[in-house]
Coordinates of C-alpha atoms and ligand atoms in Angstrom, one line a residue:
M1 CA 49.7 -30.9 11.6
L2 CA 47.1 -30.3 14.3
L3 CA 47.1 -26.6 13.4
F4 CA 46.4 -27.6 9.8
V5 CA 43.5 -29.8 10.8
A6 CA 42.1 -27.1 13.0
L7 CA 42.2 -24.6 10.2
F8 CA 40.7 -27.1 7.7
L9 CA 37.8 -27.7 10.1
L10 CA 37.3 -24.1 10.9
L11 CA 37.5 -22.3 7.6
P12 CA 34.6 -23.8 5.6
D13 CA 32.5 -23.9 8.7
S14 CA 32.9 -20.2 9.5
G15 CA 32.3 -19.4 5.9
Q16 CA 29.0 -21.3 5.9
A17 CA 27.9 -19.7 9.1
K18 CA 28.4 -16.2 7.6
A19 CA 26.4 -17.1 4.5
A20 CA 23.6 -18.5 6.7
V21 CA 23.4 -15.3 8.7
K22 CA 23.1 -13.2 5.6
T23 CA 20.3 -15.1 3.9
S24 CA 18.3 -16.8 6.7
T25 CA 14.8 -15.8 7.6
S26 CA 12.8 -17.1 10.5
I27 CA 9.2 -17.3 11.5
L28 CA 8.1 -17.0 15.1
L29 CA 4.6 -18.3 16.1
D30 CA 3.6 -16.8 19.4
G31 CA 7.3 -16.2 20.1
Q32 CA 8.4 -19.7 19.2
T33 CA 10.6 -20.3 16.3
I34 CA 9.0 -22.6 13.7
P35 CA 11.6 -25.1 12.4
L36 CA 12.0 -24.4 8.7
Q37 CA 13.4 -26.6 6.0
Q38 CA 15.9 -25.3 3.5
K39 CA 13.2 -24.7 0.9
D40 CA 10.9 -22.8 3.3
K41 CA 12.3 -19.3 2.7
V42 CA 10.7 -15.9 3.2
E43 CA 11.0 -13.8 0.0
I44 CA 10.1 -10.2 -0.9
I45 CA 8.3 -10.0 -4.2
N46 CA 6.9 -6.8 -5.7
G47 CA 7.1 -5.3 -2.2
S48 CA 5.1 -8.1 -0.6
V49 CA 6.6 -10.3 2.1
M50 CA 5.9 -13.8 0.8
V51 CA 5.9 -16.7 3.3
P52 CA 5.7 -20.5 2.9
L53 CA 2.0 -21.5 3.3
R54 CA 2.2 -25.1 4.3
I55 CA 4.5 -24.8 7.3
I56 CA 2.5 -21.9 8.7
A57 CA -0.9 -23.6 8.2
E58 CA 0.4 -26.8 9.8
N59 CA 1.8 -25.0 12.8
L60 CA -1.6 -23.3 13.2
G61 CA -3.1 -26.7 13.3
M62 CA -4.6 -26.5 9.8
G63 CA -4.4 -29.2 7.1
V64 CA -3.4 -28.3 3.5
I65 CA -4.9 -30.1 0.6
W66 CA -2.9 -29.8 -2.7
N67 CA -4.6 -30.5 -6.0
Q68 CA -1.8 -30.9 -8.5
K69 CA -4.1 -31.1 -11.5
N70 CA -5.4 -27.6 -11.3
S71 CA -2.7 -26.1 -9.0
T72 CA -5.2 -25.3 -6.2
I73 CA -4.7 -25.4 -2.5
T74 CA -7.5 -25.8 0.0
I75 CA -7.2 -25.2 3.7
P76 CA -10.3 -26.4 5.5
K77 CA -11.0 -24.4 8.6
E78 CA -13.4 -25.0 11.5
I79 CA -15.9 -22.8 9.7
G80 CA -15.4 -22.3 6.0
S81 CA -12.2 -22.7 4.0
V82 CA -9.4 -21.0 2.2
E83 CA -8.9 -21.8 -1.5
L84 CA -5.9 -20.5 -3.5
T85 CA -4.6 -21.1 -7.0
I86 CA -0.9 -20.8 -8.0
G87 CA -0.5 -17.7 -10.2
K88 CA -4.0 -16.3 -9.4
P89 CA -4.2 -13.1 -7.4
T90 CA -7.6 -13.9 -6.1
A91 CA -8.5 -16.4 -3.3
M92 CA -11.8 -17.6 -1.8
V93 CA -12.0 -17.1 1.9
D94 CA -15.1 -18.6 3.5
G95 CA -16.9 -18.3 0.2
A96 CA -16.0 -14.7 -0.5
S97 CA -13.5 -13.6 -3.1
Q98 CA -10.4 -11.8 -1.8
T99 CA -7.6 -10.0 -3.8
L100 CA -4.0 -10.8 -3.0
T101 CA -1.3 -8.2 -3.3
T102 CA 0.8 -10.8 -5.1
A103 CA -0.4 -14.1 -6.6
P104 CA 0.7 -17.3 -4.8
L105 CA 3.7 -18.9 -6.4
N106 CA 5.5 -22.2 -6.3
R107 CA 9.2 -22.1 -5.4
N108 CA 10.8 -25.5 -5.5
G109 CA 7.6 -27.3 -4.3
T110 CA 6.9 -24.7 -1.6
T111 CA 3.8 -22.4 -2.0
L112 CA 4.6 -18.8 -1.1
V113 CA 1.7 -16.4 -0.3
P114 CA 1.7 -12.8 0.9
L115 CA 2.1 -12.5 4.7
R116 CA -0.8 -10.1 4.7
F117 CA -3.1 -12.8 3.2
I118 CA -2.1 -15.2 6.1
S119 CA -3.3 -12.5 8.5
E120 CA -6.6 -11.9 6.7
A121 CA -7.4 -15.5 5.8
M122 CA -6.3 -17.3 9.0
G123 CA -7.1 -14.6 11.5
V124 CA -3.6 -14.3 13.0
G125 CA -1.6 -11.2 13.8
V126 CA 1.5 -10.7 11.6
T127 CA 4.6 -8.6 11.8
W128 CA 7.7 -8.4 9.6
D129 CA 11.0 -7.0 10.7
N130 CA 12.9 -6.1 7.6
S131 CA 16.3 -5.7 9.3
S132 CA 16.4 -9.0 11.1
K133 CA 14.2 -10.8 8.4
V134 CA 11.8 -12.2 11.1
V135 CA 8.2 -12.9 10.5
G136 CA 6.1 -12.8 13.7
L137 CA 2.7 -14.6 13.9
T138 CA 0.4 -14.1 16.8
S139 CA -2.5 -16.6 17.0
A140 CA -5.4 -14.8 18.7
D141 CA -6.9 -17.9 20.4
L142 CA -3.8 -19.1 22.1
P143 CA -2.8 -17.5 25.4
Q144 CA 0.4 -15.5 25.2
P145 CA 3.3 -17.7 26.2
S146 CA 4.6 -15.2 28.7
A147 CA 6.3 -17.8 30.9
T148 CA 8.1 -19.3 27.9
P149 CA 11.7 -18.0 27.4
A150 CA 12.5 -16.1 24.3
P151 CA 13.8 -18.0 21.3
Q152 CA 17.4 -19.1 21.6
P153 CA 19.5 -16.4 19.8
S154 CA 22.3 -19.0 19.3
A155 CA 20.0 -21.2 17.2
V156 CA 18.8 -18.5 15.0
P157 CA 21.5 -15.8 14.9
S158 CA 19.5 -13.4 12.7
A159 CA 16.4 -13.8 14.8
S160 CA 17.2 -11.4 17.5
P161 CA 15.8 -8.1 16.5
G162 CA 16.7 -5.3 18.9
P163 CA 17.6 -1.7 18.9
S164 CA 21.2 -2.5 18.1
A165 CA 20.2 -4.5 15.0
T166 CA 18.7 -1.5 13.3
A167 CA 20.5 1.8 12.8
K168 CA 17.9 4.4 13.4
P169 CA 18.2 8.2 13.1
A170 CA 18.5 10.2 16.2
G171 CA 15.0 11.6 16.2
T172 CA 13.4 8.2 15.9
A173 CA 11.8 6.2 18.7
T174 CA 13.9 3.3 19.8
P175 CA 12.3 2.0 23.0
A176 CA 13.8 -0.8 25.0
P177 CA 12.7 -4.2 23.8
T178 CA 9.7 -5.6 25.7
A179 CA 9.9 -8.8 27.7
S180 CA 8.1 -11.0 25.2
P181 CA 9.0 -11.0 21.5
A182 CA 5.3 -11.7 20.7
A183 CA 4.2 -8.6 22.6
A184 CA 0.9 -7.4 21.4
T185 CA 0.9 -4.3 19.3
P186 CA -0.7 -1.3 21.1
T187 CA -4.4 -0.9 20.7
P188 CA -5.5 2.7 20.7
A189 CA -7.3 3.4 23.9
A190 CA -10.7 5.2 23.7
G191 CA -10.2 8.9 23.1
T192 CA -6.7 8.6 21.6
T193 CA -6.0 9.2 18.0
A194 CA -5.1 6.2 15.7
V195 CA -2.6 6.2 12.9
K196 CA -4.4 4.3 10.2
G197 CA -2.0 4.7 7.3
L198 CA 1.2 6.3 6.0
S199 CA 2.3 7.0 2.5
F200 CA 5.0 9.0 0.7
S201 CA 4.4 10.1 -2.8
D202 CA 4.7 13.2 -5.0
N203 CA 7.1 14.7 -2.4
R204 CA 4.4 14.5 0.2
L205 CA 4.2 12.5 3.4
M206 CA 0.6 11.7 4.2
I207 CA -0.5 10.3 7.5
A208 CA -4.1 9.0 7.7
L209 CA -5.5 9.6 11.2
E210 CA -8.7 8.7 13.1
G211 CA -9.5 11.1 15.9
N212 CA -8.3 14.5 17.1
V213 CA -4.7 15.4 17.1
Q214 CA -2.5 18.5 17.0
P215 CA 0.8 17.4 15.3
L216 CA 4.0 19.1 16.3
I217 CA 6.6 19.4 13.6
H218 CA 10.3 20.4 13.8
T219 CA 13.5 20.0 11.8
V220 CA 16.8 18.5 12.8
N221 CA 20.0 19.6 11.0
E222 CA 22.4 16.8 11.8
P223 CA 21.4 14.5 10.1
P224 CA 18.8 16.5 8.1
Q225 CA 15.4 15.3 9.2
I226 CA 11.8 16.5 9.6
V227 CA 10.2 15.1 12.7
V228 CA 6.5 14.9 13.2
E229 CA 5.3 14.3 16.7
L230 CA 1.7 13.1 17.3
P231 CA 0.8 13.3 21.0
R232 CA -1.8 11.0 22.5
T233 CA -1.7 8.8 19.4
A234 CA -1.2 5.1 18.8
F235 CA -0.8 2.9 15.8
A236 CA -4.0 1.1 14.7
A237 CA -3.9 -2.7 14.5
S238 CA -4.6 -2.4 10.8
F239 CA -1.4 -0.3 10.5
T240 CA 1.0 -2.6 12.4
T241 CA -0.3 -5.7 10.5
T242 CA 0.1 -4.2 7.0
M243 CA 3.1 -2.0 7.3
L244 CA 6.7 -3.1 8.2
W245 CA 6.5 -3.3 12.0
D246 CA 8.9 -4.5 14.6
S247 CA 6.9 -5.3 17.8
N248 CA 10.1 -5.3 19.9
T249 CA 11.1 -1.8 19.1
Q250 CA 7.6 -0.7 18.3
S251 CA 8.8 0.9 15.2
G252 CA 9.1 0.4 11.5
Q253 CA 10.3 2.0 8.2
L254 CA 8.8 3.1 4.9
A255 CA 11.5 3.0 2.3
V256 CA 11.3 5.7 -0.3
A257 CA 12.9 4.8 -3.6
G258 CA 14.1 7.3 -6.2
N259 CA 13.1 10.5 -4.4
P260 CA 15.6 13.4 -4.5
Y261 CA 14.6 14.7 -1.0
V262 CA 13.7 11.7 1.1
S263 CA 15.3 8.3 1.5
S264 CA 13.0 6.8 4.1
V265 CA 10.4 7.5 6.7
Y266 CA 10.8 6.0 10.2
Y267 CA 7.8 5.6 12.4
G268 CA 7.5 4.4 15.9
V269 CA 6.3 4.9 19.5
S270 CA 8.3 7.5 21.3
N271 CA 10.7 6.2 23.9
V272 CA 10.2 9.3 26.0
D273 CA 6.4 9.1 26.1
A274 CA 4.7 5.9 25.0
S275 CA 1.5 7.8 24.2
T276 CA 3.3 9.7 21.5
V277 CA 4.0 8.6 17.9
L278 CA 7.0 9.9 16.1
M279 CA 7.6 10.0 12.3
T280 CA 11.0 11.0 10.9
L281 CA 11.6 11.9 7.3
E282 CA 15.3 11.2 6.5
L283 CA 16.4 14.0 4.1
A284 CA 19.2 14.2 1.6
A285 CA 19.6 17.8 2.7
S286 CA 17.6 20.4 4.7
T287 CA 14.5 21.0 2.7
A288 CA 11.7 23.6 3.0
Y289 CA 8.2 22.2 3.6
T290 CA 4.7 23.1 4.4
S291 CA 2.3 21.1 6.5
Y292 CA -1.4 21.0 6.8
V293 CA -4.4 19.0 7.9
E294 CA -7.0 17.9 5.4
G295 CA -10.2 16.8 7.1
D296 CA -11.6 17.0 10.6
S297 CA -11.7 15.1 13.9
G298 CA -13.4 12.1 12.4
S299 CA -10.9 11.1 9.8
S300 CA -8.1 13.3 8.5
L301 CA -4.8 13.4 6.6
F302 CA -1.8 15.2 8.0
V303 CA 0.4 16.2 5.1
V304 CA 4.0 17.3 5.1
D305 CA 4.6 18.8 1.7
L306 CA 8.1 19.2 0.3
N307 CA 6.9 20.8 -2.9
S308 CA 7.8 24.2 -1.5
S309 CA 7.2 25.9 -4.9
S310 CA 3.6 24.8 -5.0
P311 CA 1.0 27.0 -3.5
E312 CA -0.1 26.0 0.0
P313 CA -3.2 23.9 -0.4
T314 CA -6.3 25.2 1.3
T315 CA -7.4 23.5 4.5
V316 CA -11.0 22.4 4.2
P317 CA -13.1 23.5 7.2
P318 CA -14.9 20.7 8.9
V319 CA -18.6 20.8 8.1
N320 CA -20.2 18.1 10.2
P321 CA -19.7 15.2 7.8
G322 CA -21.4 12.8 10.2
N323 CA -19.7 9.5 9.6
G324 CA -16.2 10.8 8.9
K325 CA -14.5 11.8 5.7
K326 CA -13.9 9.4 2.8
T327 CA -10.4 9.4 1.4
I328 CA -10.4 9.5 -2.4
V329 CA -7.3 8.6 -4.4
I330 CA -7.1 10.2 -7.9
D331 CA -4.6 8.6 -10.3
A332 CA -3.6 10.5 -13.5
G333 CA -2.5 7.6 -15.7
H334 CA 1.1 7.4 -17.1
G335 CA 3.5 10.3 -16.7
D336 CA 7.1 11.4 -17.3
S337 CA 8.8 9.0 -19.8
D338 CA 5.5 7.1 -20.3
P339 CA 3.3 9.3 -22.4
G340 CA 0.4 6.8 -22.7
A341 CA -1.6 7.0 -25.9
I342 CA -0.4 9.4 -28.6
G343 CA -3.2 11.3 -30.3
V344 CA -3.8 11.8 -34.0
T345 CA -2.1 15.2 -33.9
G346 CA 0.6 14.0 -31.5
K347 CA -1.1 15.1 -28.2
Q348 CA -0.1 12.9 -25.3
E349 CA -2.4 11.0 -23.0
K350 CA -0.4 11.7 -19.9
A351 CA -1.1 15.5 -20.2
F352 CA -4.8 14.9 -20.7
N353 CA -4.9 12.6 -17.7
L354 CA -3.1 15.0 -15.4
S355 CA -5.1 18.1 -16.5
L356 CA -8.4 16.3 -15.9
A357 CA -7.2 14.8 -12.6
L358 CA -6.1 18.2 -11.3
K359 CA -9.6 19.6 -12.1
V360 CA -11.2 16.7 -10.2
E361 CA -8.8 17.4 -7.3
Q362 CA -9.8 21.1 -7.2
L363 CA -13.5 20.2 -7.1
L364 CA -13.0 17.5 -4.4
L365 CA -11.1 20.0 -2.2
K366 CA -14.3 22.0 -2.0
E367 CA -16.3 18.9 -0.8
P368 CA -16.3 18.6 3.0
A369 CA -17.1 14.9 2.9
F370 CA -13.8 13.9 1.1
N371 CA -10.1 13.9 1.6
V372 CA -8.3 13.8 -1.8
V373 CA -4.9 12.3 -2.5
M374 CA -3.2 12.5 -5.9
T375 CA -0.8 9.7 -7.0
R376 CA 0.9 12.4 -9.0
S377 CA 0.3 16.1 -9.4
G378 CA 3.1 16.8 -12.0
D379 CA 4.8 15.1 -14.9
T380 CA 6.1 12.2 -12.8
Y381 CA 5.8 8.4 -13.1
P382 CA 4.9 6.6 -9.9
S383 CA 5.0 2.8 -10.6
L384 CA 1.7 1.0 -11.1
N385 CA 2.2 -0.8 -7.8
K386 CA 3.1 2.5 -6.1
R387 CA -0.2 4.1 -7.3
A388 CA -2.2 1.3 -5.7
D389 CA 0.0 1.2 -2.7
I390 CA -0.6 4.8 -1.9
A391 CA -4.3 4.0 -1.7
N392 CA -3.7 0.8 0.2
E393 CA -1.3 2.3 2.7
L394 CA -3.7 5.2 3.5
G395 CA -6.7 2.8 3.8
A396 CA -8.4 4.9 1.2
D397 CA -12.1 4.4 0.5
A398 CA -12.0 4.5 -3.3
F399 CA -9.4 4.7 -6.1
F400 CA -10.0 6.4 -9.5
S401 CA -7.5 6.1 -12.4
I402 CA -8.0 8.6 -15.3
H403 CA -7.0 7.6 -18.8
A404 CA -7.7 8.3 -22.5
N405 CA -7.9 5.4 -25.0
K406 CA -6.4 4.4 -28.3
A407 CA -7.3 1.8 -31.0
P408 CA -4.2 1.4 -33.2
G409 CA -5.1 1.3 -36.8
K410 CA -8.8 2.0 -36.2
P411 CA -9.3 5.7 -36.4
N412 CA -13.1 5.4 -36.3
V413 CA -13.3 3.7 -32.9
R414 CA -14.5 6.1 -30.3
G415 CA -16.4 6.3 -27.1
T416 CA -16.3 6.2 -23.3
E417 CA -15.6 3.0 -21.3
T418 CA -15.1 2.3 -17.6
Y419 CA -13.2 -0.6 -16.0
Y420 CA -13.4 -2.5 -12.8
Y421 CA -11.6 -5.7 -11.6
S422 CA -13.0 -7.0 -8.3
K423 CA -16.7 -7.6 -8.0
D424 CA -16.8 -5.2 -5.1
S425 CA -15.8 -2.5 -7.6
K426 CA -18.6 -3.1 -10.1
A427 CA -21.1 -0.8 -8.4
L428 CA -18.6 2.0 -8.3
A429 CA -17.7 1.5 -12.0
D430 CA -21.5 1.5 -12.9
V431 CA -22.2 4.8 -11.1
M432 CA -19.0 6.5 -12.5
H433 CA -19.7 5.3 -16.0
K434 CA -23.3 6.7 -15.9
H435 CA -22.1 10.1 -14.9
I436 CA -19.0 10.2 -17.2
Q437 CA -20.6 8.9 -20.3
G438 CA -23.5 11.3 -19.7
A439 CA -21.0 14.2 -19.6
T440 CA -18.9 13.2 -22.6
G441 CA -21.8 12.4 -24.8
F442 CA -19.5 9.9 -26.6
T443 CA -20.5 6.4 -27.8
D444 CA -21.4 4.2 -24.8
R445 CA -18.8 1.5 -24.7
K446 CA -20.1 0.3 -21.4
V447 CA -18.6 -0.9 -18.1
K448 CA -16.0 -3.6 -18.6
H449 CA -13.9 -6.0 -16.6
N450 CA -10.1 -6.1 -16.9
N451 CA -7.1 -7.0 -14.7
Y452 CA -5.3 -3.6 -14.9
R453 CA -2.6 -3.6 -12.3
V454 CA -3.8 -0.5 -10.4
L455 CA -7.2 -2.3 -10.1
T456 CA -6.0 -5.8 -9.1
R457 CA -3.5 -4.4 -6.5
S458 CA -5.8 -1.9 -4.8
T459 CA -7.8 -3.3 -1.9
M460 CA -10.7 -0.8 -2.0
P461 CA -13.4 -0.2 -4.7
A462 CA -11.4 0.9 -7.7
T463 CA -12.2 2.0 -11.2
L464 CA -10.2 3.0 -14.4
M465 CA -12.0 5.5 -16.6
E466 CA -11.2 5.7 -20.4
I467 CA -12.8 9.0 -21.1
G468 CA -12.4 9.0 -24.9
F469 CA -10.2 7.9 -27.8
L470 CA -7.1 10.0 -28.7
S471 CA -6.8 7.8 -31.8
N472 CA -10.0 9.4 -33.1
A473 CA -9.6 12.8 -34.6
T474 CA -12.9 14.2 -33.3
E475 CA -12.5 13.0 -29.8
E476 CA -8.8 14.1 -29.6
G477 CA -9.9 17.6 -30.3
I478 CA -12.7 17.5 -27.7
L479 CA -10.6 15.8 -25.0
F480 CA -8.2 18.7 -24.7
S481 CA -10.9 21.4 -24.5
D482 CA -11.0 23.1 -21.1
E483 CA -14.7 23.3 -21.1
F484 CA -15.1 19.6 -21.8
Q485 CA -12.6 18.7 -19.1
N486 CA -14.5 20.9 -16.6
R487 CA -17.7 19.1 -17.4
V488 CA -16.2 15.6 -17.1
A489 CA -14.4 16.6 -13.8
A490 CA -17.8 17.7 -12.4
A491 CA -19.3 14.4 -13.6
I492 CA -16.6 12.4 -11.8
V493 CA -17.2 14.3 -8.6
A494 CA -21.0 13.8 -9.0
G495 CA -20.4 10.1 -9.5
I496 CA -18.2 9.9 -6.3
K497 CA -20.9 11.8 -4.3
E498 CA -23.6 9.5 -5.6
Y499 CA -21.6 6.4 -4.8
F500 CA -20.9 7.5 -1.2
G501 CA -24.4 8.9 -0.7
V502 CA -23.3 12.5 -0.3
S503 CA -25.8 15.0 -1.3
Ligands
ZN601 ZN1 -3.8 5.1 -20.4

């Protein structure tokens, strides 16, 4: 009988405990666990870590005013305020409009907002450990609670990130955990190189760097890996607050979905030498690669290119750019199974976009003031989010999406139009439109505002250019002419140069 009672008491209990470990997330503020209610869950939506707003604001000593009538939330701050609307990807922070990676949403009465927005709007440092599902918040004003013991692991079983919790490949840094879980992320010392961004697309790993570095690169056979070593380098604060980052292990991971060569990229501080950064590409099998640097000591991209069949891109010699290179992301719209608009004679928009984008790339490679990154350089389809994320992850200076238009059932509609979304992008769209419409000579359909995903998600000035109409017989013929494309490509580069004040 006793045994039966013991079993009865034990079984459902242990079952519950297991379920809790699997799904629970936790939030640490300056190393202290914030008590969460059942409804306060951290979720990952469209690649954004979404956190419950009210509980975080309250623990930061901020009030939250909820206006049910128009679904707005106001958080008054000492100076200024934060205003959000459920379902809207823009927020007002101290009177200025800010774009969110994902719109705030209501989940069972709890408002979830992107973790990155919490960092930007409330001025706190943020980290997210994907393996242990722990959000870390560091309030800058408060002194670090170094004397306070670490959070009780027994209370929050999943909240103990450590080297054992994450299975890392052999070549990856896994330093011993630091004493405080809220340990500040390293700040690059003067004279060292900073890793500003990291992105994998088009079979290329791109590392955005500030400062001088001579990367060392080698391969590992078991398991197959490519390891990039960056001596005298540290992660910039902007990197550790926007990418997945575990401050205990000083490392993180960029998941790569649907790539035949690479499953993920691990990055971290070397456990052999804390002034060295290691990046490890996890490969499906040993793969040939080329590597090169684009740019100079001011600002550069280190690229590991697995497209071994493609010719090795030329390295642009540094020509005293003064204030550092600008990183330009060129996006050829659509691709692969998404053809985009179909022309009168059956020509596909995706082919036009790619052809023009590659011409723009070739011209930009000759410009010493710019690094150029393509979202695709073949007939592939990076998702819309991925296209913007490439630019966001690299901290790019501007984003350009190339398209051709269609007006179903209206074969006479023709002309050139240029789109922007955020008001910070209007000036860019204006300059680009002037140059492009001048080059096409098509009807001027003006600069327009629209919430295209690649524009709403990108965090730098961004524009989407509809060069002409494939549904118009005259324009379809002209759009695919090589001479026309060369002229428009030159106009796009001229627009970029004017916008950035490059002569
Ligand atoms: Zn299109």
